[in-house]
mmCIF file of N, CA, C and O in Angstrom:
data_model
loop_
_atom_site.group_PDB
_atom_site.id
_atom_site.type_symbol
_atom_site.label_atom_id
_atom_site.label_comp_id
_atom_site.label_asym_id
_atom_site.label_seq_id
_atom_site.Cartn_x
_atom_site.Cartn_y
_atom_site.Cartn_z
ATOM 1 N N MET A 176 91.979 116.447 70.069
ATOM 2 C CA MET A 176 92.308 117.858 69.934
ATOM 3 C C MET A 176 93.419 118.210 70.935
ATOM 4 O O MET A 176 93.254 118.074 72.132
ATOM 5 N N ALA A 177 94.551 118.600 70.424
ATOM 6 C CA ALA A 177 95.671 118.953 71.288
ATOM 7 C C ALA A 177 95.455 120.345 71.865
ATOM 8 O O ALA A 177 95.088 121.277 71.163
ATOM 9 N N VAL A 178 95.700 120.455 73.138
ATOM 10 C CA VAL A 178 95.535 121.738 73.827
ATOM 11 C C VAL A 178 96.917 122.353 73.987
ATOM 12 O O VAL A 178 97.827 121.725 74.491
ATOM 13 N N LYS A 179 97.066 123.555 73.533
ATOM 14 C CA LYS A 179 98.345 124.257 73.650
ATOM 15 C C LYS A 179 98.128 125.516 74.467
ATOM 16 O O LYS A 179 97.353 126.389 74.090
ATOM 17 N N LEU A 180 98.777 125.580 75.595
ATOM 18 C CA LEU A 180 98.665 126.755 76.448
ATOM 19 C C LEU A 180 99.540 127.886 75.902
ATOM 20 O O LEU A 180 100.620 127.649 75.383
ATOM 21 N N GLN A 181 99.061 129.074 76.060
ATOM 22 C CA GLN A 181 99.802 130.248 75.616
ATOM 23 C C GLN A 181 100.449 130.931 76.828
ATOM 24 O O GLN A 181 100.078 130.684 77.973
ATOM 25 N N GLU A 182 101.368 131.804 76.539
ATOM 26 C CA GLU A 182 102.118 132.519 77.578
ATOM 27 C C GLU A 182 101.197 133.328 78.487
ATOM 28 O O GLU A 182 101.407 133.384 79.695
ATOM 29 N N ASP A 183 100.134 133.940 77.925
ATOM 30 C CA ASP A 183 99.242 134.762 78.751
ATOM 31 C C ASP A 183 98.484 133.913 79.780
ATOM 32 O O ASP A 183 98.235 134.360 80.895
ATOM 33 N N ILE A 184 98.153 132.669 79.424
ATOM 34 C CA ILE A 184 97.492 131.776 80.376
ATOM 35 C C ILE A 184 98.462 131.423 81.505
ATOM 36 O O ILE A 184 98.080 131.398 82.679
ATOM 37 N N LEU A 185 99.713 131.185 81.156
ATOM 38 C CA LEU A 185 100.717 130.874 82.176
ATOM 39 C C LEU A 185 100.895 132.060 83.125
ATOM 40 O O LEU A 185 101.016 131.875 84.342
ATOM 41 N N GLU A 186 100.867 133.260 82.604
ATOM 42 C CA GLU A 186 100.980 134.453 83.452
ATOM 43 C C GLU A 186 99.801 134.556 84.411
ATOM 44 O O GLU A 186 99.971 134.898 85.585
ATOM 45 N N LYS A 187 98.598 134.243 83.931
ATOM 46 C CA LYS A 187 97.423 134.263 84.802
ATOM 47 C C LYS A 187 97.536 133.195 85.885
ATOM 48 O O LYS A 187 97.186 133.434 87.047
ATOM 49 N N LEU A 188 98.031 132.020 85.509
ATOM 50 C CA LEU A 188 98.218 130.952 86.500
ATOM 51 C C LEU A 188 99.250 131.355 87.551
ATOM 52 O O LEU A 188 99.087 131.047 88.731
ATOM 53 N N GLU A 189 100.294 132.024 87.121
ATOM 54 C CA GLU A 189 101.295 132.515 88.076
ATOM 55 C C GLU A 189 100.657 133.490 89.060
ATOM 56 O O GLU A 189 100.916 133.418 90.262
ATOM 57 N N THR A 190 99.848 134.394 88.547
ATOM 58 C CA THR A 190 99.191 135.379 89.414
ATOM 59 C C THR A 190 98.268 134.691 90.409
ATOM 60 O O THR A 190 98.295 134.988 91.605
ATOM 61 N N LEU A 191 97.443 133.778 89.915
ATOM 62 C CA LEU A 191 96.484 133.093 90.790
ATOM 63 C C LEU A 191 97.173 132.225 91.838
ATOM 64 O O LEU A 191 96.697 132.111 92.966
ATOM 65 N N SER A 192 98.288 131.613 91.465
ATOM 66 C CA SER A 192 98.965 130.703 92.393
ATOM 67 C C SER A 192 100.024 131.398 93.237
ATOM 68 O O SER A 192 100.603 130.777 94.128
ATOM 69 N N HIS A 193 100.291 132.675 92.953
ATOM 70 C CA HIS A 193 101.343 133.426 93.651
ATOM 71 C C HIS A 193 102.699 132.736 93.509
ATOM 72 O O HIS A 193 103.504 132.708 94.449
ATOM 73 N N LEU A 194 102.923 132.172 92.335
ATOM 74 C CA LEU A 194 104.198 131.529 92.021
ATOM 75 C C LEU A 194 104.873 132.288 90.890
ATOM 76 O O LEU A 194 104.220 132.959 90.097
ATOM 77 N N ARG A 195 106.170 132.157 90.817
ATOM 78 C CA ARG A 195 106.918 132.764 89.712
ATOM 79 C C ARG A 195 107.735 131.656 89.074
ATOM 80 O O ARG A 195 108.518 130.980 89.741
ATOM 81 N N ILE A 196 107.541 131.467 87.784
ATOM 82 C CA ILE A 196 108.268 130.438 87.048
ATOM 83 C C ILE A 196 109.458 131.100 86.365
ATOM 84 O O ILE A 196 109.304 132.120 85.674
ATOM 85 N N ALA A 197 110.627 130.518 86.577
ATOM 86 C CA ALA A 197 111.852 131.077 85.997
ATOM 87 C C ALA A 197 111.752 131.084 84.474
ATOM 88 O O ALA A 197 111.133 130.202 83.870
ATOM 89 N N ASP A 198 112.354 132.085 83.846
ATOM 90 C CA ASP A 198 112.286 132.232 82.396
ATOM 91 C C ASP A 198 112.782 130.991 81.660
ATOM 92 O O ASP A 198 112.214 130.603 80.641
ATOM 93 N N GLU A 199 113.839 130.375 82.174
ATOM 94 C CA GLU A 199 114.392 129.195 81.495
ATOM 95 C C GLU A 199 113.503 127.955 81.635
ATOM 96 O O GLU A 199 113.689 126.972 80.933
ATOM 97 N N LYS A 200 112.518 127.989 82.517
ATOM 98 C CA LYS A 200 111.615 126.851 82.736
ATOM 99 C C LYS A 200 110.239 127.050 82.092
ATOM 100 O O LYS A 200 109.429 126.140 82.072
ATOM 101 N N ARG A 201 109.971 128.216 81.565
ATOM 102 C CA ARG A 201 108.623 128.546 81.078
ATOM 103 C C ARG A 201 108.157 127.616 79.961
ATOM 104 O O ARG A 201 107.036 127.118 79.984
ATOM 105 N N GLU A 202 108.991 127.368 78.976
ATOM 106 C CA GLU A 202 108.600 126.500 77.858
ATOM 107 C C GLU A 202 108.343 125.077 78.340
ATOM 108 O O GLU A 202 107.393 124.427 77.910
ATOM 109 N N GLU A 203 109.168 124.605 79.244
ATOM 110 C CA GLU A 203 108.999 123.252 79.792
ATOM 111 C C GLU A 203 107.681 123.146 80.574
ATOM 112 O O GLU A 203 106.941 122.178 80.417
ATOM 113 N N VAL A 204 107.388 124.159 81.385
ATOM 114 C CA VAL A 204 106.146 124.153 82.170
ATOM 115 C C VAL A 204 104.929 124.233 81.246
ATOM 116 O O VAL A 204 103.944 123.517 81.451
ATOM 117 N N LEU A 205 105.001 125.067 80.223
ATOM 118 C CA LEU A 205 103.898 125.162 79.261
ATOM 119 C C LEU A 205 103.658 123.821 78.574
ATOM 120 O O LEU A 205 102.510 123.395 78.401
ATOM 121 N N ALA A 206 104.731 123.138 78.201
ATOM 122 C CA ALA A 206 104.596 121.830 77.552
ATOM 123 C C ALA A 206 103.984 120.806 78.508
ATOM 124 O O ALA A 206 103.101 120.029 78.122
ATOM 125 N N GLN A 207 104.439 120.808 79.759
ATOM 126 C CA GLN A 207 103.908 119.864 80.743
ATOM 127 C C GLN A 207 102.430 120.123 81.024
ATOM 128 O O GLN A 207 101.627 119.187 81.087
ATOM 129 N N LEU A 208 102.056 121.390 81.190
ATOM 130 C CA LEU A 208 100.653 121.717 81.436
ATOM 131 C C LEU A 208 99.789 121.360 80.233
ATOM 132 O O LEU A 208 98.657 120.881 80.387
ATOM 133 N N SER A 209 100.307 121.542 79.034
ATOM 134 C CA SER A 209 99.561 121.159 77.829
ATOM 135 C C SER A 209 99.339 119.658 77.784
ATOM 136 O O SER A 209 98.263 119.189 77.411
ATOM 137 N N GLU A 210 100.360 118.881 78.166
ATOM 138 C CA GLU A 210 100.221 117.418 78.222
ATOM 139 C C GLU A 210 99.166 117.005 79.245
ATOM 140 O O GLU A 210 98.371 116.102 78.993
ATOM 141 N N ILE A 211 99.155 117.664 80.384
ATOM 142 C CA ILE A 211 98.169 117.350 81.430
ATOM 143 C C ILE A 211 96.765 117.636 80.917
ATOM 144 O O ILE A 211 95.850 116.815 81.076
ATOM 145 N N LEU A 212 96.579 118.787 80.289
ATOM 146 C CA LEU A 212 95.263 119.136 79.752
ATOM 147 C C LEU A 212 94.826 118.155 78.665
ATOM 148 O O LEU A 212 93.655 117.782 78.580
ATOM 149 N N ALA A 213 95.743 117.728 77.821
ATOM 150 C CA ALA A 213 95.410 116.758 76.778
ATOM 151 C C ALA A 213 94.984 115.434 77.399
ATOM 152 O O ALA A 213 94.045 114.787 76.931
ATOM 153 N N TYR A 214 95.664 115.028 78.458
ATOM 154 C CA TYR A 214 95.307 113.786 79.154
ATOM 155 C C TYR A 214 93.906 113.901 79.756
ATOM 156 O O TYR A 214 93.082 113.000 79.621
ATOM 157 N N VAL A 215 93.618 115.007 80.419
ATOM 158 C CA VAL A 215 92.309 115.214 81.034
ATOM 159 C C VAL A 215 91.231 115.306 79.957
ATOM 160 O O VAL A 215 90.106 114.850 80.147
ATOM 161 N N GLU A 216 91.571 115.849 78.813
ATOM 162 C CA GLU A 216 90.622 115.962 77.700
ATOM 163 C C GLU A 216 90.129 114.584 77.262
ATOM 164 O O GLU A 216 89.002 114.448 76.766
ATOM 165 N N ASN A 217 90.922 113.542 77.470
ATOM 166 C CA ASN A 217 90.509 112.179 77.134
ATOM 167 C C ASN A 217 89.262 111.761 77.903
ATOM 168 O O ASN A 217 88.510 110.896 77.450
ATOM 169 N N LEU A 218 89.041 112.336 79.058
ATOM 170 C CA LEU A 218 87.869 111.978 79.854
ATOM 171 C C LEU A 218 86.569 112.344 79.145
ATOM 172 O O LEU A 218 85.529 111.740 79.405
ATOM 173 N N ASN A 219 86.616 113.329 78.253
ATOM 174 C CA ASN A 219 85.420 113.708 77.499
ATOM 175 C C ASN A 219 84.951 112.591 76.576
ATOM 176 O O ASN A 219 83.814 112.593 76.125
ATOM 177 N N GLU A 220 85.821 111.636 76.273
ATOM 178 C CA GLU A 220 85.454 110.529 75.400
ATOM 179 C C GLU A 220 84.636 109.467 76.123
ATOM 180 O O GLU A 220 84.049 108.610 75.485
ATOM 181 N N LEU A 221 84.606 109.505 77.445
ATOM 182 C CA LEU A 221 83.852 108.515 78.202
ATOM 183 C C LEU A 221 82.363 108.779 78.087
ATOM 184 O O LEU A 221 81.912 109.910 78.242
ATOM 185 N N ASP A 222 81.603 107.707 77.825
ATOM 186 C CA ASP A 222 80.149 107.831 77.744
ATOM 187 C C ASP A 222 79.567 107.566 79.130
ATOM 188 O O ASP A 222 79.562 106.438 79.606
ATOM 189 N N THR A 223 79.120 108.619 79.773
ATOM 190 C CA THR A 223 78.526 108.484 81.108
ATOM 191 C C THR A 223 77.028 108.755 81.088
ATOM 192 O O THR A 223 76.409 108.893 82.137
ATOM 193 N N SER A 224 76.451 108.794 79.894
ATOM 194 C CA SER A 224 75.035 109.126 79.781
ATOM 195 C C SER A 224 74.134 108.077 80.444
ATOM 196 O O SER A 224 73.029 108.392 80.863
ATOM 197 N N HIS A 225 74.593 106.847 80.537
ATOM 198 C CA HIS A 225 73.787 105.787 81.144
ATOM 199 C C HIS A 225 73.960 105.695 82.666
ATOM 200 O O HIS A 225 73.315 104.888 83.309
ATOM 201 N N LEU A 226 74.807 106.529 83.234
ATOM 202 C CA LEU A 226 75.050 106.494 84.674
ATOM 203 C C LEU A 226 74.185 107.525 85.388
ATOM 204 O O LEU A 226 73.991 108.634 84.896
ATOM 205 N N ASP A 227 73.690 107.139 86.556
ATOM 206 C CA ASP A 227 72.966 108.085 87.392
ATOM 207 C C ASP A 227 73.955 109.035 88.046
ATOM 208 O O ASP A 227 75.125 108.703 88.251
ATOM 209 N N SER A 228 73.482 110.205 88.437
ATOM 210 C CA SER A 228 74.370 111.182 89.063
ATOM 211 C C SER A 228 74.868 110.706 90.420
ATOM 212 O O SER A 228 75.868 111.181 90.926
ATOM 213 N N TYR A 229 74.189 109.753 91.020
ATOM 214 C CA TYR A 229 74.589 109.226 92.322
ATOM 215 C C TYR A 229 75.257 107.860 92.178
ATOM 216 O O TYR A 229 75.302 107.078 93.117
ATOM 217 N N PHE A 230 75.808 107.570 91.021
ATOM 218 C CA PHE A 230 76.457 106.294 90.747
ATOM 219 C C PHE A 230 77.601 106.044 91.733
ATOM 220 O O PHE A 230 78.358 106.942 92.079
ATOM 221 N N SER A 231 77.705 104.803 92.183
ATOM 222 C CA SER A 231 78.784 104.391 93.076
ATOM 223 C C SER A 231 79.210 102.987 92.693
ATOM 224 O O SER A 231 78.402 102.178 92.247
ATOM 225 N N THR A 232 80.486 102.702 92.860
ATOM 226 C CA THR A 232 80.962 101.353 92.582
ATOM 227 C C THR A 232 80.647 100.407 93.734
ATOM 228 O O THR A 232 80.824 99.211 93.616
ATOM 229 N N LEU A 233 80.199 100.950 94.847
ATOM 230 C CA LEU A 233 79.852 100.127 96.002
ATOM 231 C C LEU A 233 78.366 99.810 95.983
ATOM 232 O O LEU A 233 77.536 100.722 95.955
ATOM 233 N N GLN A 234 78.021 98.543 95.975
ATOM 234 C CA GLN A 234 76.615 98.164 96.051
ATOM 235 C C GLN A 234 76.127 98.415 97.465
ATOM 236 O O GLN A 234 76.762 98.005 98.429
ATOM 237 N N GLY A 235 75.014 99.095 97.602
ATOM 238 C CA GLY A 235 74.452 99.325 98.930
ATOM 239 C C GLY A 235 75.040 100.516 99.656
ATOM 240 O O GLY A 235 74.768 100.723 100.828
ATOM 241 N N GLY A 236 75.858 101.306 99.002
ATOM 242 C CA GLY A 236 76.393 102.500 99.646
ATOM 243 C C GLY A 236 77.726 102.259 100.325
ATOM 244 O O GLY A 236 78.375 101.239 100.160
ATOM 245 N N THR A 237 78.119 103.224 101.094
ATOM 246 C CA THR A 237 79.394 103.173 101.792
ATOM 247 C C THR A 237 79.279 102.307 103.034
ATOM 248 O O THR A 237 78.369 102.506 103.838
ATOM 249 N N PRO A 238 80.187 101.354 103.209
ATOM 250 C CA PRO A 238 80.113 100.529 104.416
ATOM 251 C C PRO A 238 80.417 101.367 105.657
ATOM 252 O O PRO A 238 81.284 102.232 105.630
ATOM 253 N N MET A 239 79.656 101.135 106.705
ATOM 254 C CA MET A 239 79.839 101.883 107.943
ATOM 255 C C MET A 239 80.334 100.941 109.039
ATOM 256 O O MET A 239 80.076 99.749 109.013
ATOM 257 N N ARG A 240 81.023 101.504 109.986
ATOM 258 C CA ARG A 240 81.440 100.738 111.148
ATOM 259 C C ARG A 240 80.910 101.437 112.389
ATOM 260 O O ARG A 240 80.569 102.612 112.362
ATOM 261 N N GLU A 241 80.851 100.703 113.448
ATOM 262 C CA GLU A 241 80.410 101.267 114.713
ATOM 263 C C GLU A 241 81.461 102.269 115.187
ATOM 264 O O GLU A 241 82.659 101.988 115.179
ATOM 265 N N ASP A 242 81.040 103.439 115.558
ATOM 266 C CA ASP A 242 81.955 104.487 115.991
ATOM 267 C C ASP A 242 82.052 104.459 117.514
ATOM 268 O O ASP A 242 81.325 105.149 118.216
ATOM 269 N N THR A 243 82.953 103.635 118.008
ATOM 270 C CA THR A 243 83.126 103.501 119.450
ATOM 271 C C THR A 243 84.563 103.862 119.814
ATOM 272 O O THR A 243 85.507 103.449 119.147
ATOM 273 N N PRO A 244 84.742 104.655 120.851
ATOM 274 C CA PRO A 244 86.102 105.029 121.249
ATOM 275 C C PRO A 244 86.849 103.836 121.832
ATOM 276 O O PRO A 244 86.262 102.937 122.418
ATOM 277 N N SER A 245 88.153 103.853 121.641
ATOM 278 C CA SER A 245 88.996 102.795 122.188
ATOM 279 C C SER A 245 89.664 103.321 123.454
ATOM 280 O O SER A 245 90.191 104.427 123.478
ATOM 281 N N ASN A 246 89.620 102.537 124.491
ATOM 282 C CA ASN A 246 90.240 102.926 125.755
ATOM 283 C C ASN A 246 91.460 102.072 126.068
ATOM 284 O O ASN A 246 91.799 101.876 127.228
ATOM 285 N N ASP A 247 92.108 101.587 125.026
ATOM 286 C CA ASP A 247 93.281 100.748 125.199
ATOM 287 C C ASP A 247 94.438 101.610 125.702
ATOM 288 O O ASP A 247 94.927 102.503 125.004
ATOM 289 N N PRO A 248 94.927 101.367 126.919
ATOM 290 C CA PRO A 248 95.996 102.208 127.478
ATOM 291 C C PRO A 248 97.344 102.029 126.771
ATOM 292 O O PRO A 248 98.245 102.845 126.942
ATOM 293 N N GLU A 249 97.495 101.004 125.952
ATOM 294 C CA GLU A 249 98.758 100.777 125.253
ATOM 295 C C GLU A 249 98.915 101.663 124.020
ATOM 296 O O GLU A 249 100.030 101.879 123.557
ATOM 297 N N ILE A 250 97.810 102.185 123.494
ATOM 298 C CA ILE A 250 97.885 102.977 122.264
ATOM 299 C C ILE A 250 98.767 104.214 122.431
ATOM 300 O O ILE A 250 99.669 104.444 121.621
ATOM 301 N N PRO A 251 98.585 105.051 123.473
ATOM 302 C CA PRO A 251 99.489 106.209 123.617
ATOM 303 C C PRO A 251 100.952 105.794 123.758
ATOM 304 O O PRO A 251 101.844 106.457 123.202
ATOM 305 N N ALA A 252 101.205 104.710 124.458
ATOM 306 C CA ALA A 252 102.593 104.246 124.623
ATOM 307 C C ALA A 252 103.192 103.833 123.284
ATOM 308 O O ALA A 252 104.349 104.146 122.991
ATOM 309 N N ILE A 253 102.400 103.167 122.459
ATOM 310 C CA ILE A 253 102.885 102.742 121.143
ATOM 311 C C ILE A 253 103.177 103.952 120.269
ATOM 312 O O ILE A 253 104.198 104.009 119.577
ATOM 313 N N ILE A 254 102.302 104.953 120.328
ATOM 314 C CA ILE A 254 102.504 106.162 119.521
ATOM 315 C C ILE A 254 103.746 106.909 119.987
ATOM 316 O O ILE A 254 104.591 107.302 119.185
ATOM 317 N N LEU A 255 103.886 107.093 121.281
ATOM 318 C CA LEU A 255 105.039 107.829 121.815
ATOM 319 C C LEU A 255 106.347 107.079 121.615
ATOM 320 O O LEU A 255 107.417 107.689 121.593
ATOM 321 N N GLU A 256 106.267 105.779 121.446
ATOM 322 C CA GLU A 256 107.442 104.960 121.185
ATOM 323 C C GLU A 256 108.139 105.409 119.895
ATOM 324 O O GLU A 256 109.351 105.299 119.766
ATOM 325 N N HIS A 257 107.358 105.891 118.937
ATOM 326 C CA HIS A 257 107.902 106.283 117.643
ATOM 327 C C HIS A 257 108.230 107.769 117.559
ATOM 328 O O HIS A 257 108.690 108.246 116.524
ATOM 329 N N ALA A 258 108.004 108.506 118.617
ATOM 330 C CA ALA A 258 108.299 109.943 118.621
ATOM 331 C C ALA A 258 109.806 110.159 118.755
ATOM 332 O O ALA A 258 110.481 109.406 119.455
ATOM 333 N N PRO A 259 110.327 111.188 118.111
ATOM 334 C CA PRO A 259 111.755 111.481 118.261
ATOM 335 C C PRO A 259 112.123 111.803 119.704
ATOM 336 O O PRO A 259 113.207 111.451 120.163
ATOM 337 N N ASP A 260 111.210 112.460 120.423
ATOM 338 C CA ASP A 260 111.483 112.816 121.815
ATOM 339 C C ASP A 260 110.152 112.908 122.558
ATOM 340 O O ASP A 260 109.212 113.566 122.107
ATOM 341 N N ALA A 261 110.042 112.233 123.700
ATOM 342 C CA ALA A 261 108.805 112.243 124.484
ATOM 343 C C ALA A 261 109.148 112.057 125.954
ATOM 344 O O ALA A 261 110.157 111.462 126.304
ATOM 345 N N ALA A 262 108.268 112.589 126.812
ATOM 346 C CA ALA A 262 108.421 112.425 128.255
ATOM 347 C C ALA A 262 107.064 112.628 128.918
ATOM 348 O O ALA A 262 106.277 113.486 128.503
ATOM 349 N N ASP A 263 106.772 111.834 129.924
ATOM 350 C CA ASP A 263 105.528 111.957 130.695
ATOM 351 C C ASP A 263 104.278 111.967 129.809
ATOM 352 O O ASP A 263 103.388 112.806 129.969
ATOM 353 N N ASP A 264 104.219 111.064 128.841
ATOM 354 C CA ASP A 264 103.071 110.927 127.935
ATOM 355 C C ASP A 264 102.842 112.153 127.053
ATOM 356 O O ASP A 264 101.720 112.417 126.623
ATOM 357 N N PHE A 265 103.903 112.918 126.776
ATOM 358 C CA PHE A 265 103.795 114.078 125.896
ATOM 359 C C PHE A 265 104.911 114.044 124.857
ATOM 360 O O PHE A 265 106.003 113.533 125.134
ATOM 361 N N PHE A 266 104.651 114.621 123.676
ATOM 362 C CA PHE A 266 105.679 114.813 122.689
ATOM 363 C C PHE A 266 106.516 116.009 123.116
ATOM 364 O O PHE A 266 105.979 117.006 123.581
ATOM 365 N N ILE A 267 107.811 115.945 122.925
ATOM 366 C CA ILE A 267 108.690 117.079 123.184
ATOM 367 C C ILE A 267 109.106 117.632 121.820
ATOM 368 O O ILE A 267 109.631 116.920 120.989
ATOM 369 N N VAL A 268 108.807 118.910 121.618
ATOM 370 C CA VAL A 268 109.107 119.557 120.339
ATOM 371 C C VAL A 268 109.988 120.768 120.591
ATOM 372 O O VAL A 268 109.991 121.320 121.695
ATOM 373 N N PRO A 269 110.725 121.202 119.568
ATOM 374 C CA PRO A 269 111.565 122.389 119.759
ATOM 375 C C PRO A 269 110.705 123.627 120.018
ATOM 376 O O PRO A 269 109.601 123.755 119.487
ATOM 377 N N ALA A 270 111.211 124.523 120.851
ATOM 378 C CA ALA A 270 110.503 125.772 121.146
ATOM 379 C C ALA A 270 110.478 126.633 119.892
ATOM 380 O O ALA A 270 111.483 126.753 119.184
ATOM 381 N N ILE A 271 109.314 127.231 119.600
ATOM 382 C CA ILE A 271 109.233 128.122 118.443
ATOM 383 C C ILE A 271 109.031 129.572 118.863
ATOM 384 O O ILE A 271 109.162 130.470 118.068
ATOM 385 N N ILE A 272 108.707 129.792 120.122
ATOM 386 C CA ILE A 272 108.534 131.145 120.656
ATOM 387 C C ILE A 272 109.492 131.304 121.824
ATOM 388 O O ILE A 272 109.556 130.473 122.715
ATOM 389 N N GLU A 273 110.237 132.398 121.794
ATOM 390 C CA GLU A 273 111.180 132.613 122.889
ATOM 391 C C GLU A 273 110.690 133.693 123.807
ATOM 392 O O GLU A 273 109.941 134.534 123.491
#
């Protein structure tokens, strides 16, 4: 079933998103959104009736790691090495308040 969005739906989306779509782009945006909806509509064809609501592709749940802080003194130096500007273990950024 092809989904075709109408102009009134696009107007509601503009209101909700606080965006304004240029008049010359409206038909293109409507076509693109209709294609996206048609693609998502394909998901309705999947049979998930045999799956539990807590289904996971990971056997045994999510793998966990030990949550221990690292005290490696080289880490800040490595990070600051890639900063555009740094001094005395701090990032230097442009002033935004005068």
